[in-house]
Short mmCIF file of C-alpha atoms in Angstrom, two decimals:
data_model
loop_
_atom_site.label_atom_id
_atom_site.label_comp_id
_atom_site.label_asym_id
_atom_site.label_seq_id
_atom_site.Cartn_x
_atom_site.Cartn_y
_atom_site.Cartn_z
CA UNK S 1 80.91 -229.22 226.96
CA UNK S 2 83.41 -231.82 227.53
CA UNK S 3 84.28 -234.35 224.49
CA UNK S 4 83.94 -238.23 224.72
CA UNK S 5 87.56 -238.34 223.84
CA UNK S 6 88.30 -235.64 227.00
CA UNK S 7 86.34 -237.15 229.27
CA UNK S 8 88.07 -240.76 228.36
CA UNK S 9 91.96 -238.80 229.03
CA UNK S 10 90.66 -237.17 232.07
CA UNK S 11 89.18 -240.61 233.62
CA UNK S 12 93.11 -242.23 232.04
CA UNK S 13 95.40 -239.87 232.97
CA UNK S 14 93.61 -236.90 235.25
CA UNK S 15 94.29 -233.49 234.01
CA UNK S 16 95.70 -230.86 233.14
CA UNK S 17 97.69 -233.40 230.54
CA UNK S 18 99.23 -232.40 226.98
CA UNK S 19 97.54 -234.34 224.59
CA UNK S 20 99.25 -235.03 220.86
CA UNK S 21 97.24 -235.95 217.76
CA UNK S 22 99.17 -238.01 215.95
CA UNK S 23 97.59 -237.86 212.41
CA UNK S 24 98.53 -233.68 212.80
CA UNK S 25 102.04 -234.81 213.96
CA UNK S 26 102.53 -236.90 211.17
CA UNK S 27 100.65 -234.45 208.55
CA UNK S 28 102.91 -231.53 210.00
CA UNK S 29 106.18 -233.56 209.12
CA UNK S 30 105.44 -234.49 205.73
CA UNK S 31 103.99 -230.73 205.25
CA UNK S 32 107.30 -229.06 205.89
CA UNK S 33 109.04 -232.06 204.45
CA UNK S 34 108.06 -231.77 200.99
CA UNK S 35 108.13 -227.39 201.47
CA UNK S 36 111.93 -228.09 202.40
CA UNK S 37 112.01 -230.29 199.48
CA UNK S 38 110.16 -227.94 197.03
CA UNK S 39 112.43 -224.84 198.07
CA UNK S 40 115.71 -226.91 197.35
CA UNK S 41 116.87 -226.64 200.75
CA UNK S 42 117.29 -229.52 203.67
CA UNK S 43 115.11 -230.26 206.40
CA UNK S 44 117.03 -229.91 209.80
CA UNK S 45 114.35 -229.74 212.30
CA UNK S 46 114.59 -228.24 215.53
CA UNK S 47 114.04 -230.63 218.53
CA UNK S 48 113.84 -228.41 221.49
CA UNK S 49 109.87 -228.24 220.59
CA UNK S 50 108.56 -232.60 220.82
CA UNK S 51 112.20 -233.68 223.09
CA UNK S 52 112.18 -236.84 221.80
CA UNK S 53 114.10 -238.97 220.02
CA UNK S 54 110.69 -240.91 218.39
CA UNK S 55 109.57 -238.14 217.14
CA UNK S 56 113.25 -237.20 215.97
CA UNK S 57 113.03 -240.41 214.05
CA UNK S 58 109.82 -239.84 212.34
CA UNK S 59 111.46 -236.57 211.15
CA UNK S 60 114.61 -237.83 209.54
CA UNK S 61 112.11 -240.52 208.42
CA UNK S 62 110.32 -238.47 205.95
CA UNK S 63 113.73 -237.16 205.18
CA UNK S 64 115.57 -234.22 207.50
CA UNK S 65 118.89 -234.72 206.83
CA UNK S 66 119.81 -234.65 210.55
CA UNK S 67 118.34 -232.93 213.54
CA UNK S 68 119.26 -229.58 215.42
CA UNK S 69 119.83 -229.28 219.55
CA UNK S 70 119.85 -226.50 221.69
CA UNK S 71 122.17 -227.81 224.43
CA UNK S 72 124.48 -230.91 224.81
CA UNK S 73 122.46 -232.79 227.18
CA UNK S 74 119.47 -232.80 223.77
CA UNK S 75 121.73 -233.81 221.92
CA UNK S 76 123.11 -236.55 224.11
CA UNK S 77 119.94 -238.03 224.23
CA UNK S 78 119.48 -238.26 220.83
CA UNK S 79 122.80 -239.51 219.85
CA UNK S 80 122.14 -241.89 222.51
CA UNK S 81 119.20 -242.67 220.56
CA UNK S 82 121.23 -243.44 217.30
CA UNK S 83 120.38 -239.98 215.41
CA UNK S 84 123.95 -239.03 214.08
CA UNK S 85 123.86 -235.75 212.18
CA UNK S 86 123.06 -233.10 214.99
CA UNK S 87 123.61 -229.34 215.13
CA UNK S 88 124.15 -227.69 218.46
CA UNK S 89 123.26 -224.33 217.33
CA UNK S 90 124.49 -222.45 220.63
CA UNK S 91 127.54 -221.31 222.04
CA UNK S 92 129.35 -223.71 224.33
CA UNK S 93 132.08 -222.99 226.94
CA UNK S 94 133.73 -224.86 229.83
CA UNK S 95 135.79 -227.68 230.13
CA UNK S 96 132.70 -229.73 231.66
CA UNK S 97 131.00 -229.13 228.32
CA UNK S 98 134.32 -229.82 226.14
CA UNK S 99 134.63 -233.10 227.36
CA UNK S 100 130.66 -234.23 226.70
CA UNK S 101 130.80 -232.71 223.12
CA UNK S 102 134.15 -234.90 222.74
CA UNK S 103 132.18 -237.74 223.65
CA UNK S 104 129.29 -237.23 221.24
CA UNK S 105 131.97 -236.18 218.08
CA UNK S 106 133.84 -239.36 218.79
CA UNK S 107 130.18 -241.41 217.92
CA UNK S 108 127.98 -239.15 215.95
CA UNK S 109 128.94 -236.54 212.95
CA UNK S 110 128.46 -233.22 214.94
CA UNK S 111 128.38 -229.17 213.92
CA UNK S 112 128.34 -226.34 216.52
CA UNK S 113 127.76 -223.09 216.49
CA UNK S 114 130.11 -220.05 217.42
CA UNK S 115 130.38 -216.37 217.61
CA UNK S 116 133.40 -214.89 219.26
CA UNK S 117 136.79 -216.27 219.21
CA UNK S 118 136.21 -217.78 223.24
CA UNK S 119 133.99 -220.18 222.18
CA UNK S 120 136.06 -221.04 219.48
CA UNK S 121 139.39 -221.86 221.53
CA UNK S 122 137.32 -223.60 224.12
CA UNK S 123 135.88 -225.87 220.82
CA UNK S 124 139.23 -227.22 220.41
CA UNK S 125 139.81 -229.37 223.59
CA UNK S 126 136.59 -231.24 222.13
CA UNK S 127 138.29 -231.58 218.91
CA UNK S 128 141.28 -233.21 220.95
CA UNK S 129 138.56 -235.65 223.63
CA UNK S 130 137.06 -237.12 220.21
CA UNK S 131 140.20 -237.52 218.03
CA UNK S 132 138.44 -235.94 215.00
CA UNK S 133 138.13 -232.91 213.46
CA UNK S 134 134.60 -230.64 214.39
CA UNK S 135 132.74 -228.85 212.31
CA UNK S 136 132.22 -225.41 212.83
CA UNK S 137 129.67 -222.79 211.50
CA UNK S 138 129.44 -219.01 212.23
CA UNK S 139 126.62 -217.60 213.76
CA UNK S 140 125.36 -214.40 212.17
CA UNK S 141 123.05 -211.59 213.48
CA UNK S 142 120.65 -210.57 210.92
CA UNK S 143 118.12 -208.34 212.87
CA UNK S 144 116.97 -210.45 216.06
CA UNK S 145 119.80 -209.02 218.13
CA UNK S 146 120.32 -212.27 220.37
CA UNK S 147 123.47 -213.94 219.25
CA UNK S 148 125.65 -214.20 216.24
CA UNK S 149 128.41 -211.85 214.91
CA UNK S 150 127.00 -208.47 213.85
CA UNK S 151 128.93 -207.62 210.92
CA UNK S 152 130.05 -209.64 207.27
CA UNK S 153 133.73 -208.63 208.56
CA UNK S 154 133.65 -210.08 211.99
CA UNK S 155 131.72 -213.16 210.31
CA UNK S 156 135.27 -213.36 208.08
CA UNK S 157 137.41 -212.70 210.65
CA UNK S 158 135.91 -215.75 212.82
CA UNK S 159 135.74 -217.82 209.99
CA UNK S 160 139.67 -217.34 209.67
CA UNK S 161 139.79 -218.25 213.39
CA UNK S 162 138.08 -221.27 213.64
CA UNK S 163 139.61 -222.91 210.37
CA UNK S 164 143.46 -221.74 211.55
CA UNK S 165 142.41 -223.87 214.79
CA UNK S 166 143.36 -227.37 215.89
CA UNK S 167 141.29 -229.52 215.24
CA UNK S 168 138.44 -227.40 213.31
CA UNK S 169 136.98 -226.91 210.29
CA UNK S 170 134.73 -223.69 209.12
CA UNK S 171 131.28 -225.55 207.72
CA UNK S 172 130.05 -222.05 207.17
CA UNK S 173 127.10 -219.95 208.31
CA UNK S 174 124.37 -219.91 210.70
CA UNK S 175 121.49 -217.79 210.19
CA UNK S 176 118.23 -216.91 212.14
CA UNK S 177 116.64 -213.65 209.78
CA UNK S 178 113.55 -211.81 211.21
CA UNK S 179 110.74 -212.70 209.21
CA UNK S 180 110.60 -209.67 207.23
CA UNK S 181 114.69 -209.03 207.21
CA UNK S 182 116.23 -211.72 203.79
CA UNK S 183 116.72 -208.69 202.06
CA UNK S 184 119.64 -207.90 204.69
CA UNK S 185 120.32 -210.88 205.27
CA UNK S 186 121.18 -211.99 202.06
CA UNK S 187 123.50 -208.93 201.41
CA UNK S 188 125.03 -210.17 204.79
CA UNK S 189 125.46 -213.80 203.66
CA UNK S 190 126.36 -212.68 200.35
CA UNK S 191 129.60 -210.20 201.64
CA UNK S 192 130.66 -212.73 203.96
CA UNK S 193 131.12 -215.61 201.66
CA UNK S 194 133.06 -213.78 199.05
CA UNK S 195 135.50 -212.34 201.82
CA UNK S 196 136.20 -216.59 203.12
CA UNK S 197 136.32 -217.54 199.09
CA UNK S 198 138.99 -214.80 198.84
CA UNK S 199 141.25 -216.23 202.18
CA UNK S 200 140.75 -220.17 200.33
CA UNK S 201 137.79 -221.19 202.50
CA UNK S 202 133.87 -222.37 201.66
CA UNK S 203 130.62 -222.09 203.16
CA UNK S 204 129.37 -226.05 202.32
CA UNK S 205 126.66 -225.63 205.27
CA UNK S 206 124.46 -222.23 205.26
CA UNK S 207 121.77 -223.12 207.57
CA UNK S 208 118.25 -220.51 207.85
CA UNK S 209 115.68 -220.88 210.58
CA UNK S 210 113.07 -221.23 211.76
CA UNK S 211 109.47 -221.94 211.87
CA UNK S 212 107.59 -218.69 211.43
CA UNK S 213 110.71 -218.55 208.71
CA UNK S 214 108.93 -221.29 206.66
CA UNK S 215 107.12 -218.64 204.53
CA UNK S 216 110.42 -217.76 203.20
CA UNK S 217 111.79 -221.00 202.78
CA UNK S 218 114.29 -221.11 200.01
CA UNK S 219 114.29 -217.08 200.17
CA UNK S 220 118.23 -217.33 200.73
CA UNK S 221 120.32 -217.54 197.78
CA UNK S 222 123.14 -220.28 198.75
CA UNK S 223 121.10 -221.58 201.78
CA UNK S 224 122.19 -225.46 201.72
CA UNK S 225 119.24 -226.18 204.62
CA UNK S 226 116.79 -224.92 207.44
CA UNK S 227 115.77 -225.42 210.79
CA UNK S 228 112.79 -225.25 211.79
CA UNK S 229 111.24 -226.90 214.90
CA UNK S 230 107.51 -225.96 216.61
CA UNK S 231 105.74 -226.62 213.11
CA UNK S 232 105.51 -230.42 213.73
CA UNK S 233 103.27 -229.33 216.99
CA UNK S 234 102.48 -225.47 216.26
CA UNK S 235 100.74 -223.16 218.82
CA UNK S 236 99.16 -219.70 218.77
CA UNK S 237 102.46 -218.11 217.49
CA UNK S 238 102.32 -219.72 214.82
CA UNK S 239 99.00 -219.48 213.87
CA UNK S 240 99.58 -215.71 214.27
CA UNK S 241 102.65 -215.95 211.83
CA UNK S 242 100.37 -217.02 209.32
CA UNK S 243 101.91 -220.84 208.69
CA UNK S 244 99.76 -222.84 210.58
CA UNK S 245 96.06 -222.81 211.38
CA UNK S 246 93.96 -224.23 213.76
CA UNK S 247 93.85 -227.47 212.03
CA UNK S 248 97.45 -227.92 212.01
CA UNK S 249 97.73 -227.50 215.78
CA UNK S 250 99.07 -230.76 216.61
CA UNK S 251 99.18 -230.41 220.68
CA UNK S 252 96.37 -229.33 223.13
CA UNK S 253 96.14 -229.22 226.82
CA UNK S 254 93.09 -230.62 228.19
CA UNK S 255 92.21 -228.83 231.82
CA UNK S 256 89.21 -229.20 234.14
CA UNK S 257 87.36 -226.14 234.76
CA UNK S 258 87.59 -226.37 238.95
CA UNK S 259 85.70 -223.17 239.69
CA UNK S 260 83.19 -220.88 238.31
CA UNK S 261 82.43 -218.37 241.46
CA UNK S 262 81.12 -215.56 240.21
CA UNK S 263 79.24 -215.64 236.25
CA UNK S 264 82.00 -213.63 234.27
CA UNK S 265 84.89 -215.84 235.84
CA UNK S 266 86.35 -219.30 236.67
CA UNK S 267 89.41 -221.44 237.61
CA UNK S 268 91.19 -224.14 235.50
CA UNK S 269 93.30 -226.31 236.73
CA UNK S 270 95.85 -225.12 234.11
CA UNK S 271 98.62 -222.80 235.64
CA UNK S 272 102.05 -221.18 234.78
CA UNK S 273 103.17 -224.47 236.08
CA UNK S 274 101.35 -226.26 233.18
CA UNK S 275 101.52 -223.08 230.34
CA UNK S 276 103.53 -221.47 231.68
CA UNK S 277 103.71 -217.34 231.58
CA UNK S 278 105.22 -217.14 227.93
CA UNK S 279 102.88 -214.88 226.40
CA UNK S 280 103.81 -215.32 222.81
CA UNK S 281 104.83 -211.66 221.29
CA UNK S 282 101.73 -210.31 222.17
CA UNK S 283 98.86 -212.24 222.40
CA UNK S 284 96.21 -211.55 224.30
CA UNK S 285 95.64 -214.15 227.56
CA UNK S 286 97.90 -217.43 227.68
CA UNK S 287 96.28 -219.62 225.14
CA UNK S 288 92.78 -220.65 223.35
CA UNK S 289 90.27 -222.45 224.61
CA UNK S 290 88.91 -224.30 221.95
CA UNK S 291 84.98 -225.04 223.07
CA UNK S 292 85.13 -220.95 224.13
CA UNK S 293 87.11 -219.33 221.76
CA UNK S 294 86.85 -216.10 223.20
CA UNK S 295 86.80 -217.06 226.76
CA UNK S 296 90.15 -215.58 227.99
CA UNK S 297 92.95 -216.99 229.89
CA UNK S 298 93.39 -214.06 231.70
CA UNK S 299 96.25 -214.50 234.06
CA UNK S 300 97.73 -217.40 235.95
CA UNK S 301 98.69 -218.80 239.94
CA UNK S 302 101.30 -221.74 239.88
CA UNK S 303 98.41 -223.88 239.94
CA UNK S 304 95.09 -221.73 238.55
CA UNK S 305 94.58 -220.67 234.95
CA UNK S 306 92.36 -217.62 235.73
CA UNK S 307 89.57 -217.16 233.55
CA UNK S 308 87.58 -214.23 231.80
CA UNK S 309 84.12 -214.68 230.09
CA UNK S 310 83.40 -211.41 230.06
CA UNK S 311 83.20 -211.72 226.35
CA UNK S 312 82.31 -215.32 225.73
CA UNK S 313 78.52 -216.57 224.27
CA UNK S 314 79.23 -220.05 225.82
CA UNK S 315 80.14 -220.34 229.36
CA UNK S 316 81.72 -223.60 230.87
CA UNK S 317 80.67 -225.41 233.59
CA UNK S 318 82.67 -226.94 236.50
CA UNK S 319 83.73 -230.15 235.54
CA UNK S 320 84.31 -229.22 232.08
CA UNK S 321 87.32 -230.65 230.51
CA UNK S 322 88.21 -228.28 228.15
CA UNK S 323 91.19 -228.31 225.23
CA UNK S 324 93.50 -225.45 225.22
CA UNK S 325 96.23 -224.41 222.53
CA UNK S 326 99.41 -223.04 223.74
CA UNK S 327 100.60 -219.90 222.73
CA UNK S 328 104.24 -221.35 222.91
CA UNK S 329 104.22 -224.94 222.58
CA UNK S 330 107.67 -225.49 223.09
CA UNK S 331 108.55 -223.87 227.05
CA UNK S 332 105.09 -226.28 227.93
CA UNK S 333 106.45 -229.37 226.13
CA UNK S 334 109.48 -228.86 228.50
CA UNK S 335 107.37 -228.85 231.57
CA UNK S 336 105.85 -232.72 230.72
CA UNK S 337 107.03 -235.66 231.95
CA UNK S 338 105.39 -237.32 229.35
CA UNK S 339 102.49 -236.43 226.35
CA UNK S 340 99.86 -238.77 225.86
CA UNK S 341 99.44 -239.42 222.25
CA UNK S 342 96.00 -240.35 220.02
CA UNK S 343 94.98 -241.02 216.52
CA UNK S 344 91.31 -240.21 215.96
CA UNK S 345 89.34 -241.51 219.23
CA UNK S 346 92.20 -243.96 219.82
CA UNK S 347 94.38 -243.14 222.88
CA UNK S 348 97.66 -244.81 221.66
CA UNK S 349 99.30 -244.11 225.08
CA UNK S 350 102.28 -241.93 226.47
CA UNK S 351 105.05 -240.92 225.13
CA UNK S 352 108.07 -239.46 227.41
CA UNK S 353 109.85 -236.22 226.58
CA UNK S 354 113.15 -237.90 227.16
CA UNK S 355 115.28 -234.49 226.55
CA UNK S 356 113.00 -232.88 229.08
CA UNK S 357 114.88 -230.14 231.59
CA UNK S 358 118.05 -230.48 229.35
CA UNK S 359 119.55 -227.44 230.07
CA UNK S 360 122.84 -227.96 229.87
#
């Protein structure tokens, strides 16, 4: 059964389309806002989920003390934007990149991330393009085994580096803990900031992420702020992780069912080009349907969201416009142009995802 408000977006816009309720939006930011707020920690949010700078806005709005980017071409667009405090919280190398992160320190406060001494040395020639010192912090492995220093004495060690460099300054420490792993990570944090206290230096910026993280919020002793980012749209992950629920689920994509050619199957018009193949640390099929919960998206074409109704009561029909939640909201937000946003029964319009395909 297709809603009045579908039906409206599919005659508007066509389908498949990512749809944003703005009243969840808006709930989701002052949700974590005043969690952040409650834990004694600041609100950094992570904008590699929404991509754009309004929403950016609403977020230091309510009261994030700056934002957090991925890659310099994000944060270009949002310092183009006129958001100043911004975290790059990735390794950066190259002389191409050097000279865009000089241009961004020489307008907007900026911190980046670092964990091996190559990064560092590279980080100085920005240092030298914007005329100013830059920030550092070190990235720290504490169980996801992705990036970050593995040990309390390398985190030293690095520390050492990046404050004996020209044009640097150690902020402190970076920190992405598995959701059940603060115990070790605070004996981590804890080891490396007495070893920079004892060489003269400080950790003024210990920054914790992210959203499936916001259950521990404030778990850190010493953590000055946190990061998270898919909470202001959430998505079956995060559901799963037990801080969000359906309600909160802020972004749906609305898809036509195209085919139903045999009675235990059918086609949307919802592939891996629209949700991509991301299938969310193990959830079963590629996101939920809404109207047939346990309809499932079995597997995908570029262009055809294959489904099973083997286990489904309710069985769509073609023409159905149907409302899907992502299993990882933030790789689809990157495949939109633009998300149309409503309030209620109101279609308010589009908004672009300005930091779309930044990737560099």
């Amino acid at each position: 059964m297709t809603t009045p408000l579908a039906a409206k977006i599919a005659r508007e816009y066509g389908t498949p389309v990512a749809v944003i309720d703005m009243d969840r939006v808006e709930r989701n930011i002052a949700r974590v806002q005043k969690a952040c707020d409650a834990a004694g920690v600041a609100n950094r949010p992570h904008i590699k989920t929404h991509k754009s700078p309004m929403l950016a806005k609403l977020q230091v709005a309510a009261g994030a003390k700056g934002i957090t980017c991925q890659k310099i071409g994000e944060a270009e667009v949002m310092a183009e934007a006129g958001i100043d405090n911004i975290l790059i919280s990735y390794n950066l190398l190259g002389e191409e990149k050097m000279a865009r992160l000089g241009a961004l320190q020489a307008k907007a406060h900026m911190t980046v991330a670092a964990d091996n001494a190559t990064v560092v040395s590279s980080l100085t020639q920005a240092a030298v393009v914007s005329g100013r010192p830059l920030s550092v912090v070190v990235e720290c492995d504490t169980g996801r085994k992705r990036a970050g220093v593995e040990t309390p004495a390398e985190a030293i060690a690095l520390a050492r580096t990046i404050a004996a460099s020209k044009g640097l300054k150690f902020a402190g420490f970076m920190l992405y803990p598995t959701e059940t792993g603060w115990t070790e990570a605070q004996k981590f944090y804890d080891e490396a900031l007495a070893g920079v206290r004892a060489h003269g230096l400080d950790a003024t910026m210990v920054s914790t992420g992210g959203s499936p993280n916001l259950k521990n919020l404030g778990k850190l002793k010493g953590a000055t702020e946190h990061r998270p980012g898919t909470y202001i749209y959430n998505d079956r992950m995060q559901v799963g992780a037990g801080v969000a629920t359906w309600d909160d689920c802020a972004l749906n994509i609305y898809s036509t069912v195209v085919s139903r050619a045999g009675p235990d199957r059918g086609i949307l018009d919802a592939g891996s080009k629209t949700l991509t193949s991301d299938t969310g640390s193990g959830l079963d099929g590629h996101g939920l349907i809404l109207e047939h919960p346990e309809a499932r998206i079995a597997k995908f074409a570029e262009e055809h969201g294959f489904l099973d109704l083997t286990r489904s009561n309710t069985r769509p029909e073609v023409g159905d416009v149907v409302r899907i939640v992502p299993n990882h909201v933030c790789v689809v937000v990157n495949m939109m142009d633009e998300v149309v946003m409503v309030r209620g029964e109101e279609i308010l319009g589009t908004l672009p995802v300005t930091a779309r395909g930044k990737l560099r």
